[in-house]
């Protein structure tokens, strides 16, 4: 009789438990998870229809259709236990107290973690849809995230556990709650994700982590910058930072082997240029591969990079970007970086560059924090420069960098419709020992106008009109030792073309950029800031150029060629000196024809050009002294110069255009004490100057040597001066000397005899010679040649726009003249 009663009691208890199974399960979940409330829907043996959890931090979790499937009854599954959730929703407000609850303060031991990993190998979790909404993830924000087909699996191997996490689609949006009139998200993220990691048992260390991201799309707005400016992220103080504990250190994370693959990345940034104009910049990346190995090697490969805006006024593309970082096992502080860039392409518009530059300075002023007072005194004691002990051993003490650029192209569209194309076949940049030494190498650099393309460049004596710059090869080496810096530059085969219209357009473009950047820096710089005085560093620069040629175009019809076979420039910073050596210097002039090419060393074309200057060896030295600056010019070989109206016009137009360009870059500076100017010109070889006058008349000045010195006064000395007209020597002066002085006592005594003449401190010219010989050849029409000399002088005054000033009582008197001739 007792057994039936016991059986009835057990049946009653089972029915009672089954009847109140929901309440009992809710109570157990509330105790385990420490929830404020738990609500369960319809429950079965292996499923719960609905679960609602209210955590103590104010977060609400709702789960729909939670099921447990056992593979004993369904052989379709590979794991013994399969947990599936149809939909999960998490909502709440994120705050710092959420992470300080007792459940988060609790630290789990390695045994507990291994126990969870042990059960994970028999379990698979699948979440079909997950939605997470958090308020105040950052102050004043709302984060909405959606996950589709989220799956978590674990597998056991010999070394530990392999954990796999996959998500078909992840979407996230961040909104600013403080902007009621603008409901556009600050950023939108969408991607597919697959993560696999290896965790060894026995130690909590992440050994290997591999991730694959497919079709990621990220949309950003410049409102994100203003949002972070209005809601700065507070830095944690030492007291709050110590409340967060972790079971693994930074060393374990850095020693993890990582591999990340990204496919078809799309990044869009929207910028509000002004209140009624927006621009969108899109960046695309076909494949990105990032990998690390034992904190010794890091590699990143980017393929198919392209950036453009909606108007396609700015384009950038690159076939491949390859970067490798290697750290030596014996010396972890030594880091070597190797970067290779293949086929980069730039297309830029002057209008777009100016607009983006103005936008950058405007957004910089809007988000500038200078002048604002931060009343968060809790962060005052935080030393932001303190480096954790775990990170000090990974800092780089010796950096070596190598960058290689292959086949670079750039296309610039100016505002006036002109187009400029630039190219570089190969460029290298190397740095050793933290920039103690650096090297830059360039091969085949060119800048051309329009769509001009030249497929041959085999002669240094051939030039294509419209080619602004050509450099065959360039090598620059920089080194620094103690307080001495040295820069060496070597250039081979250089051609530079100066065309007034193009150069002025480029100068105007650069000045607009420099003006905007200078004004921005002036606005953002505090007047109270005074930098520390820099230490005295001696800099030495040496530039060596082989076969450099300048082409100067004037009025689109005249050209001048300056050819130098070898040029060397040496400069020193303390004291400031500049030395220059020129070998085999030639000047050609001519008229532009319809030919696209010009060869100035071709015998067939030599007749169409005229040599208007040459010298084998010239030296110049510039010195900046505390009270003056000096220029010394030495000609160690014969100097031949030819003047003509063509040469004069070319130099005059070039001078005027350079003056206009310099005015674009002039800035108002405080007046400084003027320094005196001294120069010295000396030649030990003949100097010949020919003047090609109109109507085929030629005047020639010839001296066997020349010495010109200017300090407080000017002195011109020559042993003999010969002036010829049409190959007839007209004037010959022996030991000719011209001197300009501020005053002379003898001349002042002579001026005192004139009572009505005001004795002003006028300058004095003294002309002296041992002998003067004037010859008029028989049968030669000297008057015709003399008339052309006068006409040439009138033409010079006309093109220079010289006008005689009215002579008033306030006008200074002309300089006095004093002639001294021993034999005539």
PDB file of C-alpha atoms in Angstrom, residues 560-819:
ATOM      1  CA  UNK A 560      66.204  81.734 -75.390  1.00  0.00           C
ATOM      2  CA  UNK A 561      68.262  78.638 -74.556  1.00  0.00           C
ATOM      3  CA  UNK A 562      70.725  78.569 -71.641  1.00  0.00           C
ATOM      4  CA  UNK A 563      72.839  75.421 -71.780  1.00  0.00           C
ATOM      5  CA  UNK A 564      75.258  74.398 -69.002  1.00  0.00           C
ATOM      6  CA  UNK A 565      77.339  71.286 -69.310  1.00  0.00           C
ATOM      7  CA  UNK A 566      78.154  71.085 -65.599  1.00  0.00           C
ATOM      8  CA  UNK A 567      76.839  73.054 -62.633  1.00  0.00           C
ATOM      9  CA  UNK A 568      77.911  72.744 -59.014  1.00  0.00           C
ATOM     10  CA  UNK A 569      76.453  74.622 -56.047  1.00  0.00           C
ATOM     11  CA  UNK A 570      77.858  74.497 -52.493  1.00  0.00           C
ATOM     12  CA  UNK A 571      76.060  76.153 -49.589  1.00  0.00           C
ATOM     13  CA  UNK A 572      76.897  76.469 -45.910  1.00  0.00           C
ATOM     14  CA  UNK A 573      74.577  77.763 -43.197  1.00  0.00           C
ATOM     15  CA  UNK A 574      77.137  79.088 -40.721  1.00  0.00           C
ATOM     16  CA  UNK A 575      78.371  81.423 -42.003  1.00  0.00           C
ATOM     17  CA  UNK A 576      75.868  81.737 -44.847  1.00  0.00           C
ATOM     18  CA  UNK A 577      77.811  81.214 -48.042  1.00  0.00           C
ATOM     19  CA  UNK A 578      76.875  80.060 -51.518  1.00  0.00           C
ATOM     20  CA  UNK A 579      79.415  79.031 -54.154  1.00  0.00           C
ATOM     21  CA  UNK A 580      78.631  78.199 -57.772  1.00  0.00           C
ATOM     22  CA  UNK A 581      80.756  76.746 -60.569  1.00  0.00           C
ATOM     23  CA  UNK A 582      79.564  76.760 -64.191  1.00  0.00           C
ATOM     24  CA  UNK A 583      81.376  74.897 -66.974  1.00  0.00           C
ATOM     25  CA  UNK A 584      80.754  75.293 -70.702  1.00  0.00           C
ATOM     26  CA  UNK A 585      77.967  77.873 -70.577  1.00  0.00           C
ATOM     27  CA  UNK A 586      76.160  78.776 -73.827  1.00  0.00           C
ATOM     28  CA  UNK A 587      73.205  80.978 -74.749  1.00  0.00           C
ATOM     29  CA  UNK A 588      71.135  80.589 -77.930  1.00  0.00           C
ATOM     30  CA  UNK A 589      68.275  82.663 -79.233  1.00  0.00           C
ATOM     31  CA  UNK A 590      65.748  82.088 -81.978  1.00  0.00           C
ATOM     32  CA  UNK A 591      62.195  82.366 -83.242  1.00  0.00           C
ATOM     33  CA  UNK A 592      59.557  79.722 -82.530  1.00  0.00           C
ATOM     34  CA  UNK A 593      58.394  77.816 -85.624  1.00  0.00           C
ATOM     35  CA  UNK A 594      55.726  75.187 -86.213  1.00  0.00           C
ATOM     36  CA  UNK A 595      58.115  72.386 -85.290  1.00  0.00           C
ATOM     37  CA  UNK A 596      57.249  70.538 -82.084  1.00  0.00           C
ATOM     38  CA  UNK A 597      60.884  69.630 -81.460  1.00  0.00           C
ATOM     39  CA  UNK A 598      63.974  71.762 -81.307  1.00  0.00           C
ATOM     40  CA  UNK A 599      67.590  70.618 -81.501  1.00  0.00           C
ATOM     41  CA  UNK A 600      70.246  73.179 -80.595  1.00  0.00           C
ATOM     42  CA  UNK A 601      73.208  70.975 -81.523  1.00  0.00           C
ATOM     43  CA  UNK A 602      72.014  69.966 -84.980  1.00  0.00           C
ATOM     44  CA  UNK A 603      74.075  71.368 -87.879  1.00  0.00           C
ATOM     45  CA  UNK A 604      70.956  71.510 -90.059  1.00  0.00           C
ATOM     46  CA  UNK A 605      69.150  73.751 -87.567  1.00  0.00           C
ATOM     47  CA  UNK A 606      72.115  75.766 -86.310  1.00  0.00           C
ATOM     48  CA  UNK A 607      71.475  78.445 -88.919  1.00  0.00           C
ATOM     49  CA  UNK A 608      68.018  79.180 -87.502  1.00  0.00           C
ATOM     50  CA  UNK A 609      69.566  79.951 -84.106  1.00  0.00           C
ATOM     51  CA  UNK A 610      72.171  82.413 -83.014  1.00  0.00           C
ATOM     52  CA  UNK A 611      74.723  82.012 -80.254  1.00  0.00           C
ATOM     53  CA  UNK A 612      74.423  85.086 -78.051  1.00  0.00           C
ATOM     54  CA  UNK A 613      76.728  84.134 -75.200  1.00  0.00           C
ATOM     55  CA  UNK A 614      79.261  81.554 -74.085  1.00  0.00           C
ATOM     56  CA  UNK A 615      81.992  80.929 -71.535  1.00  0.00           C
ATOM     57  CA  UNK A 616      83.989  77.879 -70.531  1.00  0.00           C
ATOM     58  CA  UNK A 617      84.313  78.514 -66.795  1.00  0.00           C
ATOM     59  CA  UNK A 618      82.462  80.865 -64.428  1.00  0.00           C
ATOM     60  CA  UNK A 619      82.567  81.044 -60.636  1.00  0.00           C
ATOM     61  CA  UNK A 620      80.329  82.955 -58.224  1.00  0.00           C
ATOM     62  CA  UNK A 621      80.389  83.275 -54.452  1.00  0.00           C
ATOM     63  CA  UNK A 622      77.681  84.777 -52.247  1.00  0.00           C
ATOM     64  CA  UNK A 623      78.335  85.594 -48.571  1.00  0.00           C
ATOM     65  CA  UNK A 624      75.950  86.977 -45.967  1.00  0.00           C
ATOM     66  CA  UNK A 625      77.807  88.904 -43.291  1.00  0.00           C
ATOM     67  CA  UNK A 626      76.338  90.514 -40.156  1.00  0.00           C
ATOM     68  CA  UNK A 627      76.350  94.019 -41.673  1.00  0.00           C
ATOM     69  CA  UNK A 628      76.500  93.340 -45.416  1.00  0.00           C
ATOM     70  CA  UNK A 629      76.231  90.750 -48.120  1.00  0.00           C
ATOM     71  CA  UNK A 630      78.828  90.228 -50.795  1.00  0.00           C
ATOM     72  CA  UNK A 631      78.836  88.743 -54.296  1.00  0.00           C
ATOM     73  CA  UNK A 632      82.010  87.726 -56.117  1.00  0.00           C
ATOM     74  CA  UNK A 633      81.955  86.738 -59.802  1.00  0.00           C
ATOM     75  CA  UNK A 634      85.054  85.301 -61.447  1.00  0.00           C
ATOM     76  CA  UNK A 635      85.426  84.462 -65.130  1.00  0.00           C
ATOM     77  CA  UNK A 636      88.377  82.150 -65.675  1.00  0.00           C
ATOM     78  CA  UNK A 637      87.864  81.955 -69.449  1.00  0.00           C
ATOM     79  CA  UNK A 638      86.825  84.236 -72.262  1.00  0.00           C
ATOM     80  CA  UNK A 639      83.288  85.653 -72.050  1.00  0.00           C
ATOM     81  CA  UNK A 640      81.309  86.436 -75.183  1.00  0.00           C
ATOM     82  CA  UNK A 641      77.924  88.174 -74.974  1.00  0.00           C
ATOM     83  CA  UNK A 642      75.594  89.331 -77.750  1.00  0.00           C
ATOM     84  CA  UNK A 643      72.884  91.955 -77.309  1.00  0.00           C
ATOM     85  CA  UNK A 644      69.949  92.205 -79.681  1.00  0.00           C
ATOM     86  CA  UNK A 645      66.408  93.443 -79.506  1.00  0.00           C
ATOM     87  CA  UNK A 646      65.216  89.830 -79.335  1.00  0.00           C
ATOM     88  CA  UNK A 647      67.404  89.002 -76.348  1.00  0.00           C
ATOM     89  CA  UNK A 648      66.442  92.252 -74.666  1.00  0.00           C
ATOM     90  CA  UNK A 649      62.713  91.580 -75.069  1.00  0.00           C
ATOM     91  CA  UNK A 650      63.061  88.020 -73.765  1.00  0.00           C
ATOM     92  CA  UNK A 651      64.938  89.095 -70.638  1.00  0.00           C
ATOM     93  CA  UNK A 652      62.607  92.049 -70.056  1.00  0.00           C
ATOM     94  CA  UNK A 653      59.428  89.966 -70.356  1.00  0.00           C
ATOM     95  CA  UNK A 654      60.907  87.263 -68.146  1.00  0.00           C
ATOM     96  CA  UNK A 655      61.920  89.794 -65.506  1.00  0.00           C
ATOM     97  CA  UNK A 656      58.465  91.364 -65.480  1.00  0.00           C
ATOM     98  CA  UNK A 657      56.694  88.012 -65.202  1.00  0.00           C
ATOM     99  CA  UNK A 658      59.008  86.890 -62.379  1.00  0.00           C
ATOM    100  CA  UNK A 659      58.295  90.149 -60.578  1.00  0.00           C
ATOM    101  CA  UNK A 660      54.546  89.521 -60.868  1.00  0.00           C
ATOM    102  CA  UNK A 661      55.000  85.997 -59.559  1.00  0.00           C
ATOM    103  CA  UNK A 662      57.081  87.215 -56.613  1.00  0.00           C
ATOM    104  CA  UNK A 663      54.322  89.691 -55.737  1.00  0.00           C
ATOM    105  CA  UNK A 664      51.921  86.754 -55.307  1.00  0.00           C
ATOM    106  CA  UNK A 665      54.075  85.293 -52.542  1.00  0.00           C
ATOM    107  CA  UNK A 666      55.073  88.530 -50.827  1.00  0.00           C
ATOM    108  CA  UNK A 667      54.039  88.892 -47.203  1.00  0.00           C
ATOM    109  CA  UNK A 668      54.109  91.978 -45.076  1.00  0.00           C
ATOM    110  CA  UNK A 669      57.026  91.685 -42.716  1.00  0.00           C
ATOM    111  CA  UNK A 670      58.460  93.970 -40.128  1.00  0.00           C
ATOM    112  CA  UNK A 671      61.107  96.339 -41.423  1.00  0.00           C
ATOM    113  CA  UNK A 672      64.659  95.344 -40.643  1.00  0.00           C
ATOM    114  CA  UNK A 673      67.877  97.275 -40.652  1.00  0.00           C
ATOM    115  CA  UNK A 674      69.147  97.539 -44.211  1.00  0.00           C
ATOM    116  CA  UNK A 675      72.401  95.799 -45.055  1.00  0.00           C
ATOM    117  CA  UNK A 676      74.964  97.167 -47.452  1.00  0.00           C
ATOM    118  CA  UNK A 677      75.618  95.380 -50.718  1.00  0.00           C
ATOM    119  CA  UNK A 678      79.128  94.682 -52.012  1.00  0.00           C
ATOM    120  CA  UNK A 679      80.084  92.935 -55.215  1.00  0.00           C
ATOM    121  CA  UNK A 680      83.277  92.165 -57.082  1.00  0.00           C
ATOM    122  CA  UNK A 681      83.542  91.081 -60.734  1.00  0.00           C
ATOM    123  CA  UNK A 682      86.921  90.024 -62.049  1.00  0.00           C
ATOM    124  CA  UNK A 683      87.997  88.411 -65.299  1.00  0.00           C
ATOM    125  CA  UNK A 684      91.478  87.389 -66.345  1.00  0.00           C
ATOM    126  CA  UNK A 685      90.416  86.616 -69.928  1.00  0.00           C
ATOM    127  CA  UNK A 686      88.923  88.775 -72.684  1.00  0.00           C
ATOM    128  CA  UNK A 687      85.321  89.960 -72.464  1.00  0.00           C
ATOM    129  CA  UNK A 688      83.548  90.704 -75.737  1.00  0.00           C
ATOM    130  CA  UNK A 689      80.091  92.265 -75.935  1.00  0.00           C
ATOM    131  CA  UNK A 690      78.443  92.612 -79.332  1.00  0.00           C
ATOM    132  CA  UNK A 691      75.396  94.778 -79.997  1.00  0.00           C
ATOM    133  CA  UNK A 692      73.324  93.774 -83.006  1.00  0.00           C
ATOM    134  CA  UNK A 693      71.806  97.066 -84.065  1.00  0.00           C
ATOM    135  CA  UNK A 694      69.013  97.453 -86.607  1.00  0.00           C
ATOM    136  CA  UNK A 695      69.830  97.491 -90.313  1.00  0.00           C
ATOM    137  CA  UNK A 696      72.653  94.987 -89.905  1.00  0.00           C
ATOM    138  CA  UNK A 697      74.946  97.245 -87.920  1.00  0.00           C
ATOM    139  CA  UNK A 698      77.106  95.655 -85.209  1.00  0.00           C
ATOM    140  CA  UNK A 699      78.824  97.438 -82.363  1.00  0.00           C
ATOM    141  CA  UNK A 700      81.438  95.561 -80.382  1.00  0.00           C
ATOM    142  CA  UNK A 701      83.040  96.276 -76.995  1.00  0.00           C
ATOM    143  CA  UNK A 702      86.172  94.341 -76.167  1.00  0.00           C
ATOM    144  CA  UNK A 703      88.475  94.339 -73.134  1.00  0.00           C
ATOM    145  CA  UNK A 704      91.380  91.937 -72.404  1.00  0.00           C
ATOM    146  CA  UNK A 705      90.351  91.803 -68.734  1.00  0.00           C
ATOM    147  CA  UNK A 706      87.839  93.483 -66.486  1.00  0.00           C
ATOM    148  CA  UNK A 707      87.648  94.349 -62.807  1.00  0.00           C
ATOM    149  CA  UNK A 708      84.511  95.851 -61.226  1.00  0.00           C
ATOM    150  CA  UNK A 709      84.381  96.518 -57.507  1.00  0.00           C
ATOM    151  CA  UNK A 710      81.571  98.071 -55.471  1.00  0.00           C
ATOM    152  CA  UNK A 711      81.701  98.788 -51.751  1.00  0.00           C
ATOM    153  CA  UNK A 712      81.029 102.357 -50.674  1.00  0.00           C
ATOM    154  CA  UNK A 713      81.667 103.448 -54.256  1.00  0.00           C
ATOM    155  CA  UNK A 714      82.039 101.707 -57.589  1.00  0.00           C
ATOM    156  CA  UNK A 715      85.277 101.240 -59.557  1.00  0.00           C
ATOM    157  CA  UNK A 716      85.540  99.822 -63.087  1.00  0.00           C
ATOM    158  CA  UNK A 717      89.066  99.081 -64.336  1.00  0.00           C
ATOM    159  CA  UNK A 718      90.268  97.631 -67.615  1.00  0.00           C
ATOM    160  CA  UNK A 719      93.746  97.701 -69.227  1.00  0.00           C
ATOM    161  CA  UNK A 720      92.332  98.486 -72.642  1.00  0.00           C
ATOM    162  CA  UNK A 721      88.909  99.225 -74.023  1.00  0.00           C
ATOM    163  CA  UNK A 722      88.099  98.973 -77.740  1.00  0.00           C
ATOM    164  CA  UNK A 723      84.795  99.965 -79.282  1.00  0.00           C
ATOM    165  CA  UNK A 724      84.232  98.854 -82.876  1.00  0.00           C
ATOM    166  CA  UNK A 725      81.436  99.545 -85.296  1.00  0.00           C
ATOM    167  CA  UNK A 726      80.917  97.140 -88.182  1.00  0.00           C
ATOM    168  CA  UNK A 727      84.391  95.643 -87.578  1.00  0.00           C
ATOM    169  CA  UNK A 728      86.039  99.119 -87.669  1.00  0.00           C
ATOM    170  CA  UNK A 729      87.840 100.095 -84.425  1.00  0.00           C
ATOM    171  CA  UNK A 730      86.498 103.547 -83.610  1.00  0.00           C
ATOM    172  CA  UNK A 731      87.512 104.171 -79.995  1.00  0.00           C
ATOM    173  CA  UNK A 732      90.485 102.783 -78.073  1.00  0.00           C
ATOM    174  CA  UNK A 733      91.232 103.668 -74.444  1.00  0.00           C
ATOM    175  CA  UNK A 734      94.353 102.549 -72.584  1.00  0.00           C
ATOM    176  CA  UNK A 735      94.143 101.817 -68.853  1.00  0.00           C
ATOM    177  CA  UNK A 736      90.565 102.962 -68.662  1.00  0.00           C
ATOM    178  CA  UNK A 737      89.120 103.516 -65.168  1.00  0.00           C
ATOM    179  CA  UNK A 738      85.637 104.694 -64.187  1.00  0.00           C
ATOM    180  CA  UNK A 739      84.974 105.549 -60.553  1.00  0.00           C
ATOM    181  CA  UNK A 740      81.847 106.778 -58.811  1.00  0.00           C
ATOM    182  CA  UNK A 741      82.319 108.621 -55.512  1.00  0.00           C
ATOM    183  CA  UNK A 742      80.042 110.361 -53.067  1.00  0.00           C
ATOM    184  CA  UNK A 743      82.085 113.618 -53.087  1.00  0.00           C
ATOM    185  CA  UNK A 744      85.420 115.140 -54.128  1.00  0.00           C
ATOM    186  CA  UNK A 745      87.179 118.053 -52.404  1.00  0.00           C
ATOM    187  CA  UNK A 746      88.520 119.565 -55.624  1.00  0.00           C
ATOM    188  CA  UNK A 747      85.126 119.574 -57.299  1.00  0.00           C
ATOM    189  CA  UNK A 748      83.527 121.125 -54.220  1.00  0.00           C
ATOM    190  CA  UNK A 749      86.026 124.044 -54.387  1.00  0.00           C
ATOM    191  CA  UNK A 750      85.143 124.580 -58.026  1.00  0.00           C
ATOM    192  CA  UNK A 751      81.434 124.615 -57.243  1.00  0.00           C
ATOM    193  CA  UNK A 752      81.925 127.325 -54.621  1.00  0.00           C
ATOM    194  CA  UNK A 753      82.869 129.805 -57.375  1.00  0.00           C
ATOM    195  CA  UNK A 754      79.289 129.769 -58.622  1.00  0.00           C
ATOM    196  CA  UNK A 755      77.352 131.901 -56.135  1.00  0.00           C
ATOM    197  CA  UNK A 756      73.897 131.115 -57.586  1.00  0.00           C
ATOM    198  CA  UNK A 757      74.449 127.326 -57.642  1.00  0.00           C
ATOM    199  CA  UNK A 758      73.265 125.465 -54.596  1.00  0.00           C
ATOM    200  CA  UNK A 759      76.045 123.278 -53.255  1.00  0.00           C
ATOM    201  CA  UNK A 760      74.341 119.936 -52.816  1.00  0.00           C
ATOM    202  CA  UNK A 761      76.018 116.654 -51.971  1.00  0.00           C
ATOM    203  CA  UNK A 762      75.781 115.200 -55.480  1.00  0.00           C
ATOM    204  CA  UNK A 763      77.653 112.112 -56.601  1.00  0.00           C
ATOM    205  CA  UNK A 764      80.748 112.368 -58.730  1.00  0.00           C
ATOM    206  CA  UNK A 765      81.880 110.309 -61.725  1.00  0.00           C
ATOM    207  CA  UNK A 766      85.637 110.272 -62.435  1.00  0.00           C
ATOM    208  CA  UNK A 767      86.795 109.006 -65.819  1.00  0.00           C
ATOM    209  CA  UNK A 768      90.550 108.503 -66.210  1.00  0.00           C
ATOM    210  CA  UNK A 769      92.732 106.971 -68.927  1.00  0.00           C
ATOM    211  CA  UNK A 770      96.353 106.939 -70.003  1.00  0.00           C
ATOM    212  CA  UNK A 771      95.556 107.311 -73.698  1.00  0.00           C
ATOM    213  CA  UNK A 772      92.476 107.794 -75.865  1.00  0.00           C
ATOM    214  CA  UNK A 773      92.496 107.171 -79.614  1.00  0.00           C
ATOM    215  CA  UNK A 774      89.507 107.981 -81.835  1.00  0.00           C
ATOM    216  CA  UNK A 775      89.610 106.820 -85.479  1.00  0.00           C
ATOM    217  CA  UNK A 776      87.060 107.412 -88.257  1.00  0.00           C
ATOM    218  CA  UNK A 777      87.884 105.062 -91.168  1.00  0.00           C
ATOM    219  CA  UNK A 778      88.054 106.569 -94.622  1.00  0.00           C
ATOM    220  CA  UNK A 779      85.018 105.757 -96.733  1.00  0.00           C
ATOM    221  CA  UNK A 780      82.979 104.374 -93.816  1.00  0.00           C
ATOM    222  CA  UNK A 781      79.539 105.890 -93.186  1.00  0.00           C
ATOM    223  CA  UNK A 782      79.931 106.412 -89.436  1.00  0.00           C
ATOM    224  CA  UNK A 783      76.807 108.586 -89.241  1.00  0.00           C
ATOM    225  CA  UNK A 784      74.556 105.669 -90.280  1.00  0.00           C
ATOM    226  CA  UNK A 785      75.916 103.435 -87.549  1.00  0.00           C
ATOM    227  CA  UNK A 786      75.775 106.219 -84.984  1.00  0.00           C
ATOM    228  CA  UNK A 787      72.105 106.871 -85.862  1.00  0.00           C
ATOM    229  CA  UNK A 788      71.280 103.213 -85.194  1.00  0.00           C
ATOM    230  CA  UNK A 789      72.990 103.469 -81.801  1.00  0.00           C
ATOM    231  CA  UNK A 790      70.767 106.425 -80.944  1.00  0.00           C
ATOM    232  CA  UNK A 791      67.702 104.620 -82.287  1.00  0.00           C
ATOM    233  CA  UNK A 792      68.539 101.533 -80.211  1.00  0.00           C
ATOM    234  CA  UNK A 793      68.811 103.692 -77.089  1.00  0.00           C
ATOM    235  CA  UNK A 794      65.457 105.321 -77.861  1.00  0.00           C
ATOM    236  CA  UNK A 795      63.948 101.863 -78.365  1.00  0.00           C
ATOM    237  CA  UNK A 796      65.271 100.740 -74.961  1.00  0.00           C
ATOM    238  CA  UNK A 797      63.695 103.755 -73.258  1.00  0.00           C
ATOM    239  CA  UNK A 798      60.452 103.047 -75.081  1.00  0.00           C
ATOM    240  CA  UNK A 799      60.138  99.376 -74.098  1.00  0.00           C
ATOM    241  CA  UNK A 800      61.128 100.186 -70.501  1.00  0.00           C
ATOM    242  CA  UNK A 801      58.642 103.069 -70.464  1.00  0.00           C
ATOM    243  CA  UNK A 802      61.209 105.512 -69.160  1.00  0.00           C
ATOM    244  CA  UNK A 803      59.947 109.069 -69.038  1.00  0.00           C
ATOM    245  CA  UNK A 804      61.917 112.176 -68.165  1.00  0.00           C
ATOM    246  CA  UNK A 805      60.859 113.561 -64.816  1.00  0.00           C
ATOM    247  CA  UNK A 806      60.158 117.298 -64.616  1.00  0.00           C
ATOM    248  CA  UNK A 807      63.100 119.259 -63.270  1.00  0.00           C
ATOM    249  CA  UNK A 808      61.982 121.357 -60.301  1.00  0.00           C
ATOM    250  CA  UNK A 809      63.729 123.186 -57.492  1.00  0.00           C
ATOM    251  CA  UNK A 810      63.381 120.105 -55.341  1.00  0.00           C
ATOM    252  CA  UNK A 811      64.989 117.827 -57.943  1.00  0.00           C
ATOM    253  CA  UNK A 812      68.565 116.731 -57.229  1.00  0.00           C
ATOM    254  CA  UNK A 813      71.225 117.973 -59.588  1.00  0.00           C
ATOM    255  CA  UNK A 814      72.908 115.495 -61.933  1.00  0.00           C
ATOM    256  CA  UNK A 815      76.177 113.938 -60.915  1.00  0.00           C
ATOM    257  CA  UNK A 816      79.381 115.813 -61.558  1.00  0.00           C
ATOM    258  CA  UNK A 817      81.852 114.542 -64.147  1.00  0.00           C
ATOM    259  CA  UNK A 818      85.649 114.645 -63.967  1.00  0.00           C
ATOM    260  CA  UNK A 819      87.821 113.540 -66.905  1.00  0.00           C
TER     261      UNK A 819
END
